[in-house]
Amino acid sequence: MKTENCSAVTGFFLVGLSRYPELQLSLFMLCLIMYLIILLGNSLLIIVSILDSRLHTPMYFFLGNLSFLDICYTSSFIPPMLIIFRSERKSISFLDCALQMVISLGLGCTECVLLAVMAYDRYVAICNPLRYPIIMNRVRYVHMAAWSWVTGYMISLVQTALIMVLPFCGNNVIDHLTCELLAVLKLVCSDITINVLIMTVASIAILMLPLLSIFISYVFILSTILRLNSAEGRKKAFSTCSAHLTVVILFYGSALFMYMKPKSKDTKISDEIIGLFYGVITPMLNPIIYSLRNKEVKEAAKKILSRHLHLLKI
């Protein structure tokens, strides 16, 4: 179809999983419960890391950024998705769709970089413990976190702008639960070769390069841990990395499945379920993983809780 004959698209219809209307109520309740857990768990982690002075370290500063990121990421699409689940008209405006893509993609890209930064922090802490306070000083780790956000949103803005300026010829039905980049790209009626090329390069840069950095960091970390003479020392060193490593596996496992595997013409139900896992379950598990596997967080939470209970009794 020629682009000059295209009618302007002012909005989209999100029909992901609409073939299964019997699941709508169950999905609504499940996503609502998980969203509340995400808000509660990540908010508690942020509050604990701020109130307890022992947690004013680079690792917990990055963890606070990760928790804030997860709250923003899920808030960008879960509330609209819940409305669509219970609404007869499953529509979203063109501008809202573009905004959702910018925010969610930007936060996803930021998390990729932030996880690599956290791996580097663990590498310095374990492999160069004596120089750790000098290398990871406050100015440096604040700049590292800031550049994670800037890099993520630069990639997101470019990717979204390159898609939303293309012509959409009448077909405005997105076979997905959200305005996901690949699902929206399928509706474009002009040549998308350049977009696919840029998206592939960006995916490699934002997924594979941070993952390679994480892998190299953990090779050095593991090598250092195995050289420790004390079994207790090895256990303590590994425990400081296990929570981060678990989050990395969860995040990159689902992200690589979504963005690096070959895509069929139509969105499959497996893609939509993986999308939910990537977008909801991982942020929900992050605070649980860090609180259960981190002695300092558990002690800080107990201390703050006991203090507030004492004040309530007074």
PDB file of C-alpha atoms in Angstrom:
ATOM      1  CA  MET A   1       0.000   0.000   0.000  1.00  0.00           C
ATOM      2  CA  LYS A   2       1.281   3.463  -0.864  1.00  0.00           C
ATOM      3  CA  THR A   3       1.856   5.739   2.054  1.00  0.00           C
ATOM      4  CA  GLU A   4       0.040   8.658   0.416  1.00  0.00           C
ATOM      5  CA  ASN A   5      -3.213   6.696   0.527  1.00  0.00           C
ATOM      6  CA  CYS A   6      -2.898   5.978   4.226  1.00  0.00           C
ATOM      7  CA  SER A   7      -5.362   7.398   6.684  1.00  0.00           C
ATOM      8  CA  ALA A   8      -3.964   8.937   9.863  1.00  0.00           C
ATOM      9  CA  VAL A   9      -3.936   6.629  12.867  1.00  0.00           C
ATOM     10  CA  THR A  10      -4.903   8.444  16.063  1.00  0.00           C
ATOM     11  CA  GLY A  11      -5.008   5.434  18.385  1.00  0.00           C
ATOM     12  CA  PHE A  12      -4.521   1.712  18.730  1.00  0.00           C
ATOM     13  CA  PHE A  13      -6.507  -1.271  20.008  1.00  0.00           C
ATOM     14  CA  LEU A  14      -4.683  -3.677  22.347  1.00  0.00           C
ATOM     15  CA  VAL A  15      -6.078  -7.174  21.792  1.00  0.00           C
ATOM     16  CA  GLY A  16      -3.405  -9.328  23.433  1.00  0.00           C
ATOM     17  CA  LEU A  17      -4.937 -12.501  24.959  1.00  0.00           C
ATOM     18  CA  SER A  18      -8.390 -11.309  23.816  1.00  0.00           C
ATOM     19  CA  ARG A  19      -8.882 -14.756  22.317  1.00  0.00           C
ATOM     20  CA  TYR A  20      -9.163 -15.992  25.888  1.00  0.00           C
ATOM     21  CA  PRO A  21     -11.947 -13.847  27.454  1.00  0.00           C
ATOM     22  CA  GLU A  22     -12.387 -16.349  30.253  1.00  0.00           C
ATOM     23  CA  LEU A  23      -8.893 -15.424  31.480  1.00  0.00           C
ATOM     24  CA  GLN A  24      -9.537 -11.671  31.688  1.00  0.00           C
ATOM     25  CA  LEU A  25     -10.830 -11.577  35.276  1.00  0.00           C
ATOM     26  CA  SER A  26      -8.187 -14.018  36.518  1.00  0.00           C
ATOM     27  CA  LEU A  27      -5.416 -12.028  34.828  1.00  0.00           C
ATOM     28  CA  PHE A  28      -6.816  -8.791  36.253  1.00  0.00           C
ATOM     29  CA  MET A  29      -6.753 -10.128  39.826  1.00  0.00           C
ATOM     30  CA  LEU A  30      -3.350 -11.771  39.406  1.00  0.00           C
ATOM     31  CA  CYS A  31      -1.706  -8.670  37.902  1.00  0.00           C
ATOM     32  CA  LEU A  32      -3.310  -6.402  40.519  1.00  0.00           C
ATOM     33  CA  ILE A  33      -1.998  -8.534  43.402  1.00  0.00           C
ATOM     34  CA  MET A  34       1.490  -8.730  41.868  1.00  0.00           C
ATOM     35  CA  TYR A  35       1.510  -4.965  41.236  1.00  0.00           C
ATOM     36  CA  LEU A  36       0.657  -4.264  44.885  1.00  0.00           C
ATOM     37  CA  ILE A  37       3.444  -6.640  45.973  1.00  0.00           C
ATOM     38  CA  ILE A  38       5.855  -4.808  43.633  1.00  0.00           C
ATOM     39  CA  LEU A  39       4.915  -1.425  45.093  1.00  0.00           C
ATOM     40  CA  LEU A  40       5.141  -2.660  48.683  1.00  0.00           C
ATOM     41  CA  GLY A  41       8.319  -4.726  48.363  1.00  0.00           C
ATOM     42  CA  ASN A  42      10.362  -2.227  46.369  1.00  0.00           C
ATOM     43  CA  SER A  43       9.156   0.735  48.450  1.00  0.00           C
ATOM     44  CA  LEU A  44      10.221  -1.050  51.644  1.00  0.00           C
ATOM     45  CA  LEU A  45      13.672  -1.724  50.175  1.00  0.00           C
ATOM     46  CA  ILE A  46      14.086   1.952  49.291  1.00  0.00           C
ATOM     47  CA  ILE A  47      12.894   3.091  52.739  1.00  0.00           C
ATOM     48  CA  VAL A  48      15.160   0.635  54.566  1.00  0.00           C
ATOM     49  CA  SER A  49      18.226   1.624  52.516  1.00  0.00           C
ATOM     50  CA  ILE A  50      17.552   5.311  53.260  1.00  0.00           C
ATOM     51  CA  LEU A  51      16.783   5.016  56.989  1.00  0.00           C
ATOM     52  CA  ASP A  52      19.596   2.639  57.982  1.00  0.00           C
ATOM     53  CA  SER A  53      22.983   4.379  57.863  1.00  0.00           C
ATOM     54  CA  ARG A  54      24.775   1.015  57.530  1.00  0.00           C
ATOM     55  CA  LEU A  55      23.214   0.645  54.092  1.00  0.00           C
ATOM     56  CA  HIS A  56      24.551   3.965  52.773  1.00  0.00           C
ATOM     57  CA  THR A  57      26.968   2.172  50.448  1.00  0.00           C
ATOM     58  CA  PRO A  58      27.292   1.980  46.642  1.00  0.00           C
ATOM     59  CA  MET A  59      25.664  -1.466  46.517  1.00  0.00           C
ATOM     60  CA  TYR A  60      22.503  -0.322  48.295  1.00  0.00           C
ATOM     61  CA  PHE A  61      22.455   2.947  46.370  1.00  0.00           C
ATOM     62  CA  PHE A  62      22.321   0.920  43.142  1.00  0.00           C
ATOM     63  CA  LEU A  63      19.745  -1.397  44.712  1.00  0.00           C
ATOM     64  CA  GLY A  64      17.587   1.618  45.600  1.00  0.00           C
ATOM     65  CA  ASN A  65      17.836   2.754  41.972  1.00  0.00           C
ATOM     66  CA  LEU A  66      16.814  -0.715  40.824  1.00  0.00           C
ATOM     67  CA  SER A  67      13.803  -0.755  43.154  1.00  0.00           C
ATOM     68  CA  PHE A  68      12.707   2.726  42.040  1.00  0.00           C
ATOM     69  CA  LEU A  69      13.157   1.654  38.416  1.00  0.00           C
ATOM     70  CA  ASP A  70      10.976  -1.436  38.936  1.00  0.00           C
ATOM     71  CA  ILE A  71       8.208   0.671  40.490  1.00  0.00           C
ATOM     72  CA  CYS A  72       8.271   3.121  37.569  1.00  0.00           C
ATOM     73  CA  TYR A  73       8.523   0.368  34.962  1.00  0.00           C
ATOM     74  CA  THR A  74       5.522  -1.595  36.184  1.00  0.00           C
ATOM     75  CA  SER A  75       3.528   1.606  36.802  1.00  0.00           C
ATOM     76  CA  SER A  76       4.005   2.571  33.148  1.00  0.00           C
ATOM     77  CA  PHE A  77       1.948  -0.336  31.838  1.00  0.00           C
ATOM     78  CA  ILE A  78       0.196  -2.346  34.569  1.00  0.00           C
ATOM     79  CA  PRO A  79      -2.493   0.247  35.521  1.00  0.00           C
ATOM     80  CA  PRO A  80      -3.461   0.839  31.839  1.00  0.00           C
ATOM     81  CA  MET A  81      -3.402  -2.919  31.269  1.00  0.00           C
ATOM     82  CA  LEU A  82      -5.724  -3.481  34.252  1.00  0.00           C
ATOM     83  CA  ILE A  83      -8.152  -0.909  32.841  1.00  0.00           C
ATOM     84  CA  ILE A  84      -8.083  -2.623  29.455  1.00  0.00           C
ATOM     85  CA  PHE A  85      -8.744  -6.023  31.063  1.00  0.00           C
ATOM     86  CA  ARG A  86     -12.001  -4.707  32.561  1.00  0.00           C
ATOM     87  CA  SER A  87     -12.980  -2.345  29.737  1.00  0.00           C
ATOM     88  CA  GLU A  88     -15.053  -3.134  26.671  1.00  0.00           C
ATOM     89  CA  ARG A  89     -13.093  -0.642  24.573  1.00  0.00           C
ATOM     90  CA  LYS A  90      -9.491  -1.825  24.647  1.00  0.00           C
ATOM     91  CA  SER A  91      -7.961   1.287  23.104  1.00  0.00           C
ATOM     92  CA  ILE A  92      -5.030   3.610  23.704  1.00  0.00           C
ATOM     93  CA  SER A  93      -4.288   6.942  22.028  1.00  0.00           C
ATOM     94  CA  PHE A  94      -1.340   7.387  19.657  1.00  0.00           C
ATOM     95  CA  LEU A  95       0.428   9.749  22.070  1.00  0.00           C
ATOM     96  CA  ASP A  96      -0.173   7.512  25.104  1.00  0.00           C
ATOM     97  CA  CYS A  97       1.145   4.526  23.168  1.00  0.00           C
ATOM     98  CA  ALA A  98       4.313   6.414  22.201  1.00  0.00           C
ATOM     99  CA  LEU A  99       4.768   7.598  25.799  1.00  0.00           C
ATOM    100  CA  GLN A 100       4.313   4.069  27.123  1.00  0.00           C
ATOM    101  CA  MET A 101       6.949   2.803  24.696  1.00  0.00           C
ATOM    102  CA  VAL A 102       9.442   5.525  25.653  1.00  0.00           C
ATOM    103  CA  ILE A 103       9.014   4.966  29.392  1.00  0.00           C
ATOM    104  CA  SER A 104       8.929   1.160  29.450  1.00  0.00           C
ATOM    105  CA  LEU A 105      11.717   0.694  26.886  1.00  0.00           C
ATOM    106  CA  GLY A 106      13.836   3.383  28.553  1.00  0.00           C
ATOM    107  CA  LEU A 107      13.477   1.747  31.968  1.00  0.00           C
ATOM    108  CA  GLY A 108      14.213  -1.689  30.519  1.00  0.00           C
ATOM    109  CA  CYS A 109      17.388  -0.401  28.829  1.00  0.00           C
ATOM    110  CA  THR A 110      18.399   1.404  32.032  1.00  0.00           C
ATOM    111  CA  GLU A 111      18.058  -1.814  34.016  1.00  0.00           C
ATOM    112  CA  CYS A 112      20.402  -3.604  31.587  1.00  0.00           C
ATOM    113  CA  VAL A 113      23.115  -1.004  32.182  1.00  0.00           C
ATOM    114  CA  LEU A 114      22.397  -0.756  35.921  1.00  0.00           C
ATOM    115  CA  LEU A 115      22.814  -4.521  36.413  1.00  0.00           C
ATOM    116  CA  ALA A 116      26.211  -4.306  34.679  1.00  0.00           C
ATOM    117  CA  VAL A 117      27.188  -1.405  36.962  1.00  0.00           C
ATOM    118  CA  MET A 118      26.141  -3.453  40.008  1.00  0.00           C
ATOM    119  CA  ALA A 119      28.285  -6.358  38.788  1.00  0.00           C
ATOM    120  CA  TYR A 120      31.276  -4.008  38.464  1.00  0.00           C
ATOM    121  CA  ASP A 121      30.627  -2.776  42.005  1.00  0.00           C
ATOM    122  CA  ARG A 122      30.752  -6.371  43.295  1.00  0.00           C
ATOM    123  CA  TYR A 123      33.921  -7.000  41.274  1.00  0.00           C
ATOM    124  CA  VAL A 124      35.704  -4.043  42.899  1.00  0.00           C
ATOM    125  CA  ALA A 125      34.426  -4.975  46.389  1.00  0.00           C
ATOM    126  CA  ILE A 126      35.686  -8.563  46.177  1.00  0.00           C
ATOM    127  CA  CYS A 127      38.733  -8.301  43.909  1.00  0.00           C
ATOM    128  CA  ASN A 128      40.053  -4.950  45.186  1.00  0.00           C
ATOM    129  CA  PRO A 129      38.633  -4.610  48.722  1.00  0.00           C
ATOM    130  CA  LEU A 130      41.365  -2.267  50.003  1.00  0.00           C
ATOM    131  CA  ARG A 131      40.858   0.197  47.153  1.00  0.00           C
ATOM    132  CA  TYR A 132      37.055  -0.142  47.117  1.00  0.00           C
ATOM    133  CA  PRO A 133      36.309   3.102  49.060  1.00  0.00           C
ATOM    134  CA  ILE A 134      38.603   5.036  46.703  1.00  0.00           C
ATOM    135  CA  ILE A 135      37.387   3.521  43.423  1.00  0.00           C
ATOM    136  CA  MET A 136      33.685   3.530  44.332  1.00  0.00           C
ATOM    137  CA  ASN A 137      33.559   6.959  45.940  1.00  0.00           C
ATOM    138  CA  ARG A 138      30.263   8.836  46.160  1.00  0.00           C
ATOM    139  CA  VAL A 139      30.835  11.036  43.116  1.00  0.00           C
ATOM    140  CA  ARG A 140      31.735   8.076  40.937  1.00  0.00           C
ATOM    141  CA  TYR A 141      28.867   5.765  41.875  1.00  0.00           C
ATOM    142  CA  VAL A 142      26.299   8.581  41.580  1.00  0.00           C
ATOM    143  CA  HIS A 143      27.643   9.366  38.098  1.00  0.00           C
ATOM    144  CA  MET A 144      27.525   5.671  37.156  1.00  0.00           C
ATOM    145  CA  ALA A 145      23.871   5.443  38.175  1.00  0.00           C
ATOM    146  CA  ALA A 146      23.020   8.697  36.381  1.00  0.00           C
ATOM    147  CA  TRP A 147      24.656   7.546  33.149  1.00  0.00           C
ATOM    148  CA  SER A 148      22.712   4.282  33.352  1.00  0.00           C
ATOM    149  CA  TRP A 149      19.488   6.304  33.223  1.00  0.00           C
ATOM    150  CA  VAL A 150      20.747   8.661  30.499  1.00  0.00           C
ATOM    151  CA  THR A 151      21.962   5.805  28.281  1.00  0.00           C
ATOM    152  CA  GLY A 152      18.719   3.859  28.661  1.00  0.00           C
ATOM    153  CA  TYR A 153      16.519   6.806  27.739  1.00  0.00           C
ATOM    154  CA  MET A 154      18.698   7.962  24.835  1.00  0.00           C
ATOM    155  CA  ILE A 155      18.291   4.534  23.219  1.00  0.00           C
ATOM    156  CA  SER A 156      14.578   4.476  24.014  1.00  0.00           C
ATOM    157  CA  LEU A 157      13.868   7.929  22.566  1.00  0.00           C
ATOM    158  CA  VAL A 158      15.699   7.148  19.328  1.00  0.00           C
ATOM    159  CA  GLN A 159      13.997   3.752  18.919  1.00  0.00           C
ATOM    160  CA  THR A 160      10.502   5.102  19.607  1.00  0.00           C
ATOM    161  CA  ALA A 161      10.909   8.210  17.444  1.00  0.00           C
ATOM    162  CA  LEU A 162      12.112   6.156  14.476  1.00  0.00           C
ATOM    163  CA  ILE A 163       8.965   4.008  14.671  1.00  0.00           C
ATOM    164  CA  MET A 164       6.288   6.581  15.484  1.00  0.00           C
ATOM    165  CA  VAL A 165       7.227   8.850  12.541  1.00  0.00           C
ATOM    166  CA  LEU A 166       6.527   6.000  10.099  1.00  0.00           C
ATOM    167  CA  PRO A 167       3.125   5.702   8.351  1.00  0.00           C
ATOM    168  CA  PHE A 168       0.456   3.422   9.851  1.00  0.00           C
ATOM    169  CA  CYS A 169      -1.971   2.460   7.105  1.00  0.00           C
ATOM    170  CA  GLY A 170      -5.332   1.805   8.662  1.00  0.00           C
ATOM    171  CA  ASN A 171      -4.405  -1.279  10.694  1.00  0.00           C
ATOM    172  CA  ASN A 172      -4.297  -0.084  14.301  1.00  0.00           C
ATOM    173  CA  VAL A 173      -4.822  -3.392  16.131  1.00  0.00           C
ATOM    174  CA  ILE A 174      -1.842  -4.339  18.313  1.00  0.00           C
ATOM    175  CA  ASP A 175      -1.784  -8.054  19.066  1.00  0.00           C
ATOM    176  CA  HIS A 176      -0.204  -7.512  22.462  1.00  0.00           C
ATOM    177  CA  LEU A 177      -1.072  -6.537  26.026  1.00  0.00           C
ATOM    178  CA  THR A 178       0.892  -3.265  25.829  1.00  0.00           C
ATOM    179  CA  CYS A 179       2.423  -0.937  23.248  1.00  0.00           C
ATOM    180  CA  GLU A 180       5.422  -3.197  22.829  1.00  0.00           C
ATOM    181  CA  LEU A 181       7.963  -2.013  20.262  1.00  0.00           C
ATOM    182  CA  LEU A 182       7.961  -5.109  18.033  1.00  0.00           C
ATOM    183  CA  ALA A 183       4.175  -5.396  18.064  1.00  0.00           C
ATOM    184  CA  VAL A 184       3.752  -1.757  16.997  1.00  0.00           C
ATOM    185  CA  LEU A 185       6.408  -2.121  14.290  1.00  0.00           C
ATOM    186  CA  LYS A 186       4.286  -4.809  12.594  1.00  0.00           C
ATOM    187  CA  LEU A 187       1.587  -2.210  11.848  1.00  0.00           C
ATOM    188  CA  VAL A 188       3.887   0.015   9.775  1.00  0.00           C
ATOM    189  CA  CYS A 189       3.113  -0.068   6.049  1.00  0.00           C
ATOM    190  CA  SER A 190       6.447   1.234   4.701  1.00  0.00           C
ATOM    191  CA  ASP A 191       9.887  -0.307   4.425  1.00  0.00           C
ATOM    192  CA  ILE A 192      11.194  -1.066   7.934  1.00  0.00           C
ATOM    193  CA  THR A 193      14.586  -2.501   6.952  1.00  0.00           C
ATOM    194  CA  ILE A 194      16.495   0.400   8.514  1.00  0.00           C
ATOM    195  CA  ASN A 195      14.376   0.210  11.683  1.00  0.00           C
ATOM    196  CA  VAL A 196      15.011  -3.522  12.035  1.00  0.00           C
ATOM    197  CA  LEU A 197      18.742  -2.987  11.506  1.00  0.00           C
ATOM    198  CA  ILE A 198      18.928  -0.183  14.070  1.00  0.00           C
ATOM    199  CA  MET A 199      16.819  -2.205  16.516  1.00  0.00           C
ATOM    200  CA  THR A 200      19.107  -5.233  16.102  1.00  0.00           C
ATOM    201  CA  VAL A 201      22.217  -3.139  16.716  1.00  0.00           C
ATOM    202  CA  ALA A 202      20.582  -1.464  19.728  1.00  0.00           C
ATOM    203  CA  SER A 203      19.492  -4.861  21.132  1.00  0.00           C
ATOM    204  CA  ILE A 204      23.038  -6.177  20.847  1.00  0.00           C
ATOM    205  CA  ALA A 205      24.448  -3.020  22.440  1.00  0.00           C
ATOM    206  CA  ILE A 206      21.995  -2.796  25.335  1.00  0.00           C
ATOM    207  CA  LEU A 207      21.581  -6.525  26.002  1.00  0.00           C
ATOM    208  CA  MET A 208      24.759  -8.300  24.965  1.00  0.00           C
ATOM    209  CA  LEU A 209      27.414  -5.726  25.940  1.00  0.00           C
ATOM    210  CA  PRO A 210      26.168  -5.326  29.555  1.00  0.00           C
ATOM    211  CA  LEU A 211      25.730  -9.109  29.752  1.00  0.00           C
ATOM    212  CA  LEU A 212      29.313  -9.581  28.542  1.00  0.00           C
ATOM    213  CA  SER A 213      30.476  -7.056  31.143  1.00  0.00           C
ATOM    214  CA  ILE A 214      28.584  -8.952  33.862  1.00  0.00           C
ATOM    215  CA  PHE A 215      30.084 -12.257  32.691  1.00  0.00           C
ATOM    216  CA  ILE A 216      33.651 -10.885  32.744  1.00  0.00           C
ATOM    217  CA  SER A 217      33.087  -9.352  36.208  1.00  0.00           C
ATOM    218  CA  TYR A 218      31.875 -12.663  37.595  1.00  0.00           C
ATOM    219  CA  VAL A 219      34.771 -14.586  36.032  1.00  0.00           C
ATOM    220  CA  PHE A 220      37.165 -12.409  38.039  1.00  0.00           C
ATOM    221  CA  ILE A 221      34.922 -12.594  41.115  1.00  0.00           C
ATOM    222  CA  LEU A 222      34.752 -16.404  40.979  1.00  0.00           C
ATOM    223  CA  SER A 223      38.504 -16.642  40.435  1.00  0.00           C
ATOM    224  CA  THR A 224      39.124 -14.449  43.496  1.00  0.00           C
ATOM    225  CA  ILE A 225      36.632 -16.360  45.658  1.00  0.00           C
ATOM    226  CA  LEU A 226      38.206 -19.740  44.787  1.00  0.00           C
ATOM    227  CA  ARG A 227      41.631 -18.431  45.824  1.00  0.00           C
ATOM    228  CA  LEU A 228      40.424 -17.562  49.328  1.00  0.00           C
ATOM    229  CA  ASN A 229      41.833 -19.909  51.968  1.00  0.00           C
ATOM    230  CA  SER A 230      38.937 -19.552  54.383  1.00  0.00           C
ATOM    231  CA  ALA A 231      35.721 -21.453  53.651  1.00  0.00           C
ATOM    232  CA  GLU A 232      33.848 -18.854  55.686  1.00  0.00           C
ATOM    233  CA  GLY A 233      35.435 -16.107  53.610  1.00  0.00           C
ATOM    234  CA  ARG A 234      34.380 -17.828  50.376  1.00  0.00           C
ATOM    235  CA  LYS A 235      30.837 -18.230  51.669  1.00  0.00           C
ATOM    236  CA  LYS A 236      30.606 -14.579  52.732  1.00  0.00           C
ATOM    237  CA  ALA A 237      32.031 -13.326  49.423  1.00  0.00           C
ATOM    238  CA  PHE A 238      29.633 -15.439  47.380  1.00  0.00           C
ATOM    239  CA  SER A 239      26.643 -14.421  49.494  1.00  0.00           C
ATOM    240  CA  THR A 240      27.226 -10.750  48.580  1.00  0.00           C
ATOM    241  CA  CYS A 241      26.874 -11.666  44.882  1.00  0.00           C
ATOM    242  CA  SER A 242      24.229 -14.398  44.892  1.00  0.00           C
ATOM    243  CA  ALA A 243      21.215 -12.070  45.048  1.00  0.00           C
ATOM    244  CA  HIS A 244      22.496  -9.907  42.183  1.00  0.00           C
ATOM    245  CA  LEU A 245      23.371 -12.972  40.112  1.00  0.00           C
ATOM    246  CA  THR A 246      19.871 -14.403  40.630  1.00  0.00           C
ATOM    247  CA  VAL A 247      18.270 -11.134  39.465  1.00  0.00           C
ATOM    248  CA  VAL A 248      20.575 -11.059  36.417  1.00  0.00           C
ATOM    249  CA  ILE A 249      19.540 -14.588  35.409  1.00  0.00           C
ATOM    250  CA  LEU A 250      15.832 -13.773  35.789  1.00  0.00           C
ATOM    251  CA  PHE A 251      16.050 -10.469  33.914  1.00  0.00           C
ATOM    252  CA  TYR A 252      18.317 -11.488  31.053  1.00  0.00           C
ATOM    253  CA  GLY A 253      16.719 -14.911  30.641  1.00  0.00           C
ATOM    254  CA  SER A 254      13.324 -13.405  29.852  1.00  0.00           C
ATOM    255  CA  ALA A 255      14.726 -10.359  27.989  1.00  0.00           C
ATOM    256  CA  LEU A 256      16.901 -12.447  25.670  1.00  0.00           C
ATOM    257  CA  PHE A 257      13.959 -14.767  24.951  1.00  0.00           C
ATOM    258  CA  MET A 258      11.767 -11.789  24.020  1.00  0.00           C
ATOM    259  CA  TYR A 259      14.115  -9.703  21.922  1.00  0.00           C
ATOM    260  CA  MET A 260      16.788 -11.984  20.499  1.00  0.00           C
ATOM    261  CA  LYS A 261      14.803 -15.034  19.365  1.00  0.00           C
ATOM    262  CA  PRO A 262      13.358 -15.183  15.808  1.00  0.00           C
ATOM    263  CA  LYS A 263       9.911 -13.590  15.603  1.00  0.00           C
ATOM    264  CA  SER A 264       6.957 -14.988  13.695  1.00  0.00           C
ATOM    265  CA  LYS A 265       4.559 -12.759  11.790  1.00  0.00           C
ATOM    266  CA  ASP A 266       1.920 -12.892  14.515  1.00  0.00           C
ATOM    267  CA  THR A 267       2.475 -12.541  18.229  1.00  0.00           C
ATOM    268  CA  LYS A 268       2.187 -15.922  19.902  1.00  0.00           C
ATOM    269  CA  ILE A 269       0.605 -16.506  23.293  1.00  0.00           C
ATOM    270  CA  SER A 270       4.002 -17.682  24.592  1.00  0.00           C
ATOM    271  CA  ASP A 271       5.445 -14.248  23.766  1.00  0.00           C
ATOM    272  CA  GLU A 272       2.656 -12.537  25.687  1.00  0.00           C
ATOM    273  CA  ILE A 273       3.100 -14.767  28.744  1.00  0.00           C
ATOM    274  CA  ILE A 274       6.874 -14.234  28.654  1.00  0.00           C
ATOM    275  CA  GLY A 275       6.147 -10.516  28.324  1.00  0.00           C
ATOM    276  CA  LEU A 276       4.126 -10.666  31.538  1.00  0.00           C
ATOM    277  CA  PHE A 277       6.934 -12.590  33.239  1.00  0.00           C
ATOM    278  CA  TYR A 278       9.484 -10.045  32.043  1.00  0.00           C
ATOM    279  CA  GLY A 279       7.337  -7.073  33.009  1.00  0.00           C
ATOM    280  CA  VAL A 280       5.703  -8.170  36.273  1.00  0.00           C
ATOM    281  CA  ILE A 281       7.212 -11.226  37.922  1.00  0.00           C
ATOM    282  CA  THR A 282      10.868 -10.137  37.773  1.00  0.00           C
ATOM    283  CA  PRO A 283      10.265  -6.742  39.507  1.00  0.00           C
ATOM    284  CA  MET A 284       8.092  -8.553  42.065  1.00  0.00           C
ATOM    285  CA  LEU A 285      10.824 -11.078  42.878  1.00  0.00           C
ATOM    286  CA  ASN A 286      13.704  -8.570  43.085  1.00  0.00           C
ATOM    287  CA  PRO A 287      12.966  -7.241  46.620  1.00  0.00           C
ATOM    288  CA  ILE A 288      12.133 -10.767  47.823  1.00  0.00           C
ATOM    289  CA  ILE A 289      15.464 -12.087  46.512  1.00  0.00           C
ATOM    290  CA  TYR A 290      17.481  -9.253  48.027  1.00  0.00           C
ATOM    291  CA  SER A 291      15.725  -9.387  51.389  1.00  0.00           C
ATOM    292  CA  LEU A 292      15.835 -13.169  51.791  1.00  0.00           C
ATOM    293  CA  ARG A 293      19.451 -13.580  50.660  1.00  0.00           C
ATOM    294  CA  ASN A 294      20.894 -10.482  52.328  1.00  0.00           C
ATOM    295  CA  LYS A 295      21.550 -10.505  56.063  1.00  0.00           C
ATOM    296  CA  GLU A 296      22.118  -6.741  56.250  1.00  0.00           C
ATOM    297  CA  VAL A 297      18.743  -5.928  54.689  1.00  0.00           C
ATOM    298  CA  LYS A 298      16.906  -8.333  57.010  1.00  0.00           C
ATOM    299  CA  GLU A 299      18.633  -6.905  60.098  1.00  0.00           C
ATOM    300  CA  ALA A 300      17.938  -3.314  58.999  1.00  0.00           C
ATOM    301  CA  ALA A 301      14.259  -4.114  58.325  1.00  0.00           C
ATOM    302  CA  LYS A 302      13.871  -5.786  61.739  1.00  0.00           C
ATOM    303  CA  LYS A 303      15.561  -2.843  63.457  1.00  0.00           C
ATOM    304  CA  ILE A 304      13.302  -0.269  61.776  1.00  0.00           C
ATOM    305  CA  LEU A 305      10.188  -2.369  62.398  1.00  0.00           C
ATOM    306  CA  SER A 306      10.983  -2.857  66.099  1.00  0.00           C
ATOM    307  CA  ARG A 307      11.673   0.867  66.471  1.00  0.00           C
ATOM    308  CA  HIS A 308       8.304   1.808  64.983  1.00  0.00           C
ATOM    309  CA  LEU A 309       6.482  -0.803  67.067  1.00  0.00           C
ATOM    310  CA  HIS A 310       8.136   0.630  70.170  1.00  0.00           C
ATOM    311  CA  LEU A 311       7.004   4.148  69.226  1.00  0.00           C
ATOM    312  CA  LEU A 312       3.445   2.889  68.682  1.00  0.00           C
ATOM    313  CA  LYS A 313       3.390   1.360  72.160  1.00  0.00           C
ATOM    314  CA  ILE A 314       4.554   4.650  73.645  1.00  0.00           C
TER     315      ILE A 314
END
